[in-house]
mmCIF file of C-alpha atoms and ligand atoms in Angstrom:
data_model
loop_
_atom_site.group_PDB
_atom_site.id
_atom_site.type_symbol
_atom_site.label_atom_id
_atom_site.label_comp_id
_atom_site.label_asym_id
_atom_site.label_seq_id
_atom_site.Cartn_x
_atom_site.Cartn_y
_atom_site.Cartn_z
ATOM 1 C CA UNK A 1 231.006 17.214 -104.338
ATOM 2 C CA UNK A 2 230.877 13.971 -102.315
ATOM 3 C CA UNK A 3 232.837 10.951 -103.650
ATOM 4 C CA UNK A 4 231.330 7.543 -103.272
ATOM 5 C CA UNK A 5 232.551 3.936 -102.895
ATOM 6 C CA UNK A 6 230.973 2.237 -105.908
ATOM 7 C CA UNK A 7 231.774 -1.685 -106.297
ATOM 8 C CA UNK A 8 232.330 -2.339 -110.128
ATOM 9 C CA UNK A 9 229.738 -4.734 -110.336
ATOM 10 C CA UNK A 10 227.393 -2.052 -108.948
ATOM 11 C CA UNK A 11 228.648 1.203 -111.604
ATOM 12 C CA UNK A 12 225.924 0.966 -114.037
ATOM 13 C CA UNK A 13 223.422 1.364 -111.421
ATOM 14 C CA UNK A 14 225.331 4.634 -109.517
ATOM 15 C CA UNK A 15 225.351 6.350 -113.106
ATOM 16 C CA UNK A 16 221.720 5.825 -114.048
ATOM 17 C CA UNK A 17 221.222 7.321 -110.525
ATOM 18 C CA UNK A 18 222.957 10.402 -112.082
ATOM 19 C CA UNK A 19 226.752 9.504 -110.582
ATOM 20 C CA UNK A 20 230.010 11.009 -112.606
ATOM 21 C CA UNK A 21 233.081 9.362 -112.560
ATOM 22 C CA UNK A 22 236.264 11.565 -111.717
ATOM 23 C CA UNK A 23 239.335 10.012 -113.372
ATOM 24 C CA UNK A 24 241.803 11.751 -110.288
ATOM 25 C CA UNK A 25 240.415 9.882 -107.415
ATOM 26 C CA UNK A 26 239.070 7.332 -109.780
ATOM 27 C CA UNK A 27 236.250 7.293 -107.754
ATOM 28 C CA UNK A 28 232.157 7.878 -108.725
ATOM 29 C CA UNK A 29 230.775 11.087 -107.056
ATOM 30 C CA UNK A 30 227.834 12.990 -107.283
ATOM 31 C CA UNK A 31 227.575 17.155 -106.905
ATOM 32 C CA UNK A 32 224.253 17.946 -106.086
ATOM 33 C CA UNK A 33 223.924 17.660 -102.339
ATOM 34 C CA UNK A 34 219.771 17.319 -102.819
ATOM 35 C CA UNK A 35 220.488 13.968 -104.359
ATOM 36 C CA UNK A 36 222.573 12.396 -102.037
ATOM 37 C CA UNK A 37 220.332 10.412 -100.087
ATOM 38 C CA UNK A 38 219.882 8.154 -103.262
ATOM 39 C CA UNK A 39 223.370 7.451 -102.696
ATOM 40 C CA UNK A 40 223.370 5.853 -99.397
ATOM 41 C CA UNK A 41 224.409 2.426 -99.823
ATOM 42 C CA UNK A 42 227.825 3.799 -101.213
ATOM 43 C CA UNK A 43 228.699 6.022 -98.564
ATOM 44 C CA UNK A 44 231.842 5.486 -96.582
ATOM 45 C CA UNK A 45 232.424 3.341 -93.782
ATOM 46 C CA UNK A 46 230.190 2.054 -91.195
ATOM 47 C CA UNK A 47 228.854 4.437 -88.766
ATOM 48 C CA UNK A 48 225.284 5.035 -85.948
ATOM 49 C CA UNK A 49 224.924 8.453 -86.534
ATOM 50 C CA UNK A 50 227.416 10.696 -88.711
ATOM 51 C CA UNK A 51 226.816 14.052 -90.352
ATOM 52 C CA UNK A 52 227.834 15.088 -94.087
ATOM 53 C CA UNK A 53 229.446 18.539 -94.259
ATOM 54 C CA UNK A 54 228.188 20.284 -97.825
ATOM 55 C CA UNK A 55 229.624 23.060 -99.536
ATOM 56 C CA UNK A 56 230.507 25.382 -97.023
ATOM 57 C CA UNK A 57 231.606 25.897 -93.516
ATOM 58 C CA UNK A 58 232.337 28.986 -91.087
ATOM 59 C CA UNK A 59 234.964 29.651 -89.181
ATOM 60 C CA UNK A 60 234.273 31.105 -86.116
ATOM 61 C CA UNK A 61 236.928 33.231 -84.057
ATOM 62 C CA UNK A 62 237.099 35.014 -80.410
ATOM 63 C CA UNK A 63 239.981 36.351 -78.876
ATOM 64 C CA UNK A 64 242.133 34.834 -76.050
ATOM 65 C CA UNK A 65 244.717 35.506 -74.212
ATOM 66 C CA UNK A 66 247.847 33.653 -74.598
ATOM 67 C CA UNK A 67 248.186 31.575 -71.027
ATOM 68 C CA UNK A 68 252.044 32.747 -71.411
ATOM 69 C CA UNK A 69 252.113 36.218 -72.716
ATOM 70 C CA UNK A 70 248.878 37.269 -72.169
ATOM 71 C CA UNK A 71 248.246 39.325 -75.504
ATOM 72 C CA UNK A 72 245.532 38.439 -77.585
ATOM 73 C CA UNK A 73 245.155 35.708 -80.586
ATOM 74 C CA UNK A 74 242.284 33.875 -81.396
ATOM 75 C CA UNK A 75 240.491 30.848 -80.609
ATOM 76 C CA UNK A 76 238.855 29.223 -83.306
ATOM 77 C CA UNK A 77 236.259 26.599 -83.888
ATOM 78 C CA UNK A 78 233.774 25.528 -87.120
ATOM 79 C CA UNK A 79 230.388 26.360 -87.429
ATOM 80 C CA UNK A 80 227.904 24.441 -89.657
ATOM 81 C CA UNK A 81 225.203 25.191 -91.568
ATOM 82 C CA UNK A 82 224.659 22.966 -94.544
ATOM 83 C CA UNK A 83 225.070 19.261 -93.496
ATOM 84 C CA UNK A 84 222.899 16.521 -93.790
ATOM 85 C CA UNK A 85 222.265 14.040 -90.312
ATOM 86 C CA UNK A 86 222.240 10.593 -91.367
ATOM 87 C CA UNK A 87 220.996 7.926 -88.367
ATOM 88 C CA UNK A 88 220.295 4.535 -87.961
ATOM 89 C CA UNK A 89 216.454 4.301 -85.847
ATOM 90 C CA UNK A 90 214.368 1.058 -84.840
ATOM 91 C CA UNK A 91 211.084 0.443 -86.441
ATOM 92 C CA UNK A 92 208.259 -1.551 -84.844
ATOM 93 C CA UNK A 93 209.701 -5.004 -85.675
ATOM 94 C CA UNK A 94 213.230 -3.542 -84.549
ATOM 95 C CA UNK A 95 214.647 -3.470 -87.488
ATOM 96 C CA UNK A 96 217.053 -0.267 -87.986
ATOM 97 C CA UNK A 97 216.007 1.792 -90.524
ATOM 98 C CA UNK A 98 218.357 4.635 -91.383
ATOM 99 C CA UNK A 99 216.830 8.130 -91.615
ATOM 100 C CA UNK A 100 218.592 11.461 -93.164
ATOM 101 C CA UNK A 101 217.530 15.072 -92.341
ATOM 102 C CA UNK A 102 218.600 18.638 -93.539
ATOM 103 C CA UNK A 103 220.178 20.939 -91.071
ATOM 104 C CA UNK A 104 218.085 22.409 -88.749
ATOM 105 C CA UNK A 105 220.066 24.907 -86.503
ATOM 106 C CA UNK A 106 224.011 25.889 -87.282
ATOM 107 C CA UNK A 107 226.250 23.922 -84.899
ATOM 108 C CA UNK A 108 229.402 25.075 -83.411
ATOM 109 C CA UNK A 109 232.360 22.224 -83.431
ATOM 110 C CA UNK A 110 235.856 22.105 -82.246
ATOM 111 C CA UNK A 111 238.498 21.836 -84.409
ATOM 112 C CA UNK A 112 240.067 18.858 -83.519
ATOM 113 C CA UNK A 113 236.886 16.267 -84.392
ATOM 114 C CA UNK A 114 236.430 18.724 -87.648
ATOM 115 C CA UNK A 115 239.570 18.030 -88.970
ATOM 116 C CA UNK A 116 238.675 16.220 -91.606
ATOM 117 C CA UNK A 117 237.634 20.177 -93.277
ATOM 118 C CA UNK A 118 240.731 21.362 -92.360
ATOM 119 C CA UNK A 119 242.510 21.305 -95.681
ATOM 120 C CA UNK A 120 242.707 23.262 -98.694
ATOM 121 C CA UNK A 121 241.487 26.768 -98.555
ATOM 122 C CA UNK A 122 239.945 26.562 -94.940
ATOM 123 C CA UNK A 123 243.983 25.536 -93.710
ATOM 124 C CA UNK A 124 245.447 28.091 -95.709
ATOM 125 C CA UNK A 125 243.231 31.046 -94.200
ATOM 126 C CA UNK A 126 244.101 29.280 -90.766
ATOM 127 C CA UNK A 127 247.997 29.614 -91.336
ATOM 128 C CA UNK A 128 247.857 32.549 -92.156
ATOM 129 C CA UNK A 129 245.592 34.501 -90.248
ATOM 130 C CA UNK A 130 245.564 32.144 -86.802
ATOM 131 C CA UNK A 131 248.940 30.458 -86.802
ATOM 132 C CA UNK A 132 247.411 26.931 -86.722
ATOM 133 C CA UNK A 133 248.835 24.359 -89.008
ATOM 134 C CA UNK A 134 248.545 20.799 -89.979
ATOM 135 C CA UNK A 135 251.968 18.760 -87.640
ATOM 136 C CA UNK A 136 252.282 15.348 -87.948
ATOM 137 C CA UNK A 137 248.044 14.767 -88.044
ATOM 138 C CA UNK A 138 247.801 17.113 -85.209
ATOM 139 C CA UNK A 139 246.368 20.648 -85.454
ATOM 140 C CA UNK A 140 248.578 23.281 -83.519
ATOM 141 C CA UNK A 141 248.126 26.750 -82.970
ATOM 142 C CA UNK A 142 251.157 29.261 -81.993
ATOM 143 C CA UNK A 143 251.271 32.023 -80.478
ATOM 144 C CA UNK A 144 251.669 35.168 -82.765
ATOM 145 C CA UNK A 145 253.683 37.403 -79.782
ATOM 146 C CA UNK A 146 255.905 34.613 -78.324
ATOM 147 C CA UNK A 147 255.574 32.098 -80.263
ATOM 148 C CA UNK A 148 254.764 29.333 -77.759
ATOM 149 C CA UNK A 149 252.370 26.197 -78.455
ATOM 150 C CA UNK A 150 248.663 27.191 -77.046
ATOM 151 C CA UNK A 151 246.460 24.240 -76.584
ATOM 152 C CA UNK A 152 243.355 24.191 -78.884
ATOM 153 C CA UNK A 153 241.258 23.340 -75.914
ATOM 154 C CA UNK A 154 237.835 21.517 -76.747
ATOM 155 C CA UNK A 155 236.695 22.980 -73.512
ATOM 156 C CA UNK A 156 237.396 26.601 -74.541
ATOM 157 C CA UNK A 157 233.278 27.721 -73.648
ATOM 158 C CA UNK A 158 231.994 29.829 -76.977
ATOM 159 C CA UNK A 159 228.382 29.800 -75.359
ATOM 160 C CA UNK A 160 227.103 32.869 -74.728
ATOM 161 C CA UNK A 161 224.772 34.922 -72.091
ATOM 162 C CA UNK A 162 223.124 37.520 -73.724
ATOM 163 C CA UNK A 163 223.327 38.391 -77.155
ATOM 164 C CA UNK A 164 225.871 41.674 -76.397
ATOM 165 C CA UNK A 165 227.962 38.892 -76.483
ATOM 166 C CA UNK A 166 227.642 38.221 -80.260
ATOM 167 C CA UNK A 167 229.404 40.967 -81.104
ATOM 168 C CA UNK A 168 233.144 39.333 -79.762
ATOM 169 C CA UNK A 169 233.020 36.541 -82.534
ATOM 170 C CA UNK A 170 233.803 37.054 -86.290
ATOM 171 C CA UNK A 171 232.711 34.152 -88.868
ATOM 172 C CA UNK A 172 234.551 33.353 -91.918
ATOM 173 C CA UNK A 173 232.618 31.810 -94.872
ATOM 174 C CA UNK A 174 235.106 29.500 -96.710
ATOM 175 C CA UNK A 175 233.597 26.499 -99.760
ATOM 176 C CA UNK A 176 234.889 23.396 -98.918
ATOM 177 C CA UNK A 177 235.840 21.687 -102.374
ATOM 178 C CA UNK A 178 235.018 18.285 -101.424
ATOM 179 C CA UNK A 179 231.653 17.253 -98.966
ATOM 180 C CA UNK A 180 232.914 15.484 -95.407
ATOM 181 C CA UNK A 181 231.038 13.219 -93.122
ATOM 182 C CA UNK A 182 231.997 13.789 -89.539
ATOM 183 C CA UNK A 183 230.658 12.206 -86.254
ATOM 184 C CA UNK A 184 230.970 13.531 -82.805
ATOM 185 C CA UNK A 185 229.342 17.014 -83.640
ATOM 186 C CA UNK A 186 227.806 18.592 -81.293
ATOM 187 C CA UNK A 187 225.331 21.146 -80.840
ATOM 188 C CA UNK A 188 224.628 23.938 -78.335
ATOM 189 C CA UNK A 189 221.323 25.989 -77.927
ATOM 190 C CA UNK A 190 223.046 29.649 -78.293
ATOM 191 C CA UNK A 191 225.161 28.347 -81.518
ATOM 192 C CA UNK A 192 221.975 29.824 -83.681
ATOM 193 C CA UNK A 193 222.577 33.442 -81.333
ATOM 194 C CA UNK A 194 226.364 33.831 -82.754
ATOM 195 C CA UNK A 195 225.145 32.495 -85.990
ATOM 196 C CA UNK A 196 222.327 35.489 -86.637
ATOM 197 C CA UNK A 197 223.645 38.028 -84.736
ATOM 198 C CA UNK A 198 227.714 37.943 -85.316
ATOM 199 C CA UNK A 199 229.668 39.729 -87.510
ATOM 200 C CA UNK A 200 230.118 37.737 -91.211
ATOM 201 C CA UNK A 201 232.709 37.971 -93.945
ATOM 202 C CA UNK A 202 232.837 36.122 -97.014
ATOM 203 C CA UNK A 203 236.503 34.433 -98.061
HETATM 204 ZN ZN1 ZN B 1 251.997 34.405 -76.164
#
């Protein structure tokens, strides 16, 4: 589901493009991701290039050790593979013309600039299973032996060498109730490796 900012004046126009209001955010949204291209003009804010998160993620762990303690927990970090890439391009006059295209390799982000999926069921199965909760806007991972504060490190390296390597990381389907655009996502040629050749579990 991706909710859209619809100007009353423009209402009549999102619903004959097949739009559905939802009285709780009292917002328009639409549900089929295929279709939201049409919907363009209402997306959120401003943005160059951004990326719309649909349906599902994965959650993709490999064990560390604890800098203090040394035993083992888990780093973790989001892997997409449904998301649209929505970017603004020049044509011949210069005019920018914006373009969308379908996913066309999984990506492997860090937490902190995919934050925006961290709620519902995806934070849940990270409390629980990871330690890492939601403080004051800030994601923060403890320990599970001594309980200290590790750093969720955007530098932690989850490239790999040769696909032996696969078999270290786990990936954890979880839906995502609502769709999310993020920027900032990056994208690294051995993300499709861990993607085909690591261990997967449904949540
Ligand atoms: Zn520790």
């Amino acid at each position: 589901m991706l909710l859209l900012n619809v100007p009353y004046a423009e209402k009549d126009e999102a619903k004959s493009l097949g739009a559905k209001w939802n009285p709780k955010f009292k917002k328009w949204y639409v549900t089929n991701s295929k279709d939201y291209y049409k919907f363009i003009k209402w997306f959120e804010e401003d943005y160059e290039e951004r990326f719309l998160i649909c349906d599902y993620i994965y959650l993709v762990s490999k064990n560390r050790k604890c800098p203090y303690c040394g035993f083992e927990n888990n780093e973790i970090k989001v892997m997409i593979t449904e998301y649209y890439n929505f970017y603004f391009e020049p044509d011949n006059d210069g005019e920018f013309y914006e373009y969308c295209s379908g996913a066309d390799s999984p990506r492997i982000i860090d937490l902190s600039p995919a934050k925006r999926l961290i709620k519902g069921k995806v934070l849940n199965f990270l409390k629980i299973n990871y330690n890492i909760d939601l403080v004051n806007g800030r994601l923060s991972q403890h320990c599970k032996f001594c309980d200290r504060q590790i750093k969720i490190s955007p530098s932690f390296d989850f490239g790999i060498h040769s696909l032996e390597e696969t078999k270290y990381f786990t990936l954890y389907k979880i839906p995502i109730k609502e769709d999310v655009f993020l920027d900032n996502v990056g994208w690294c040629s051995t993300d499709e490796y861990i993607y085909t050749y690591s261990k997967k579990i449904v949540v």
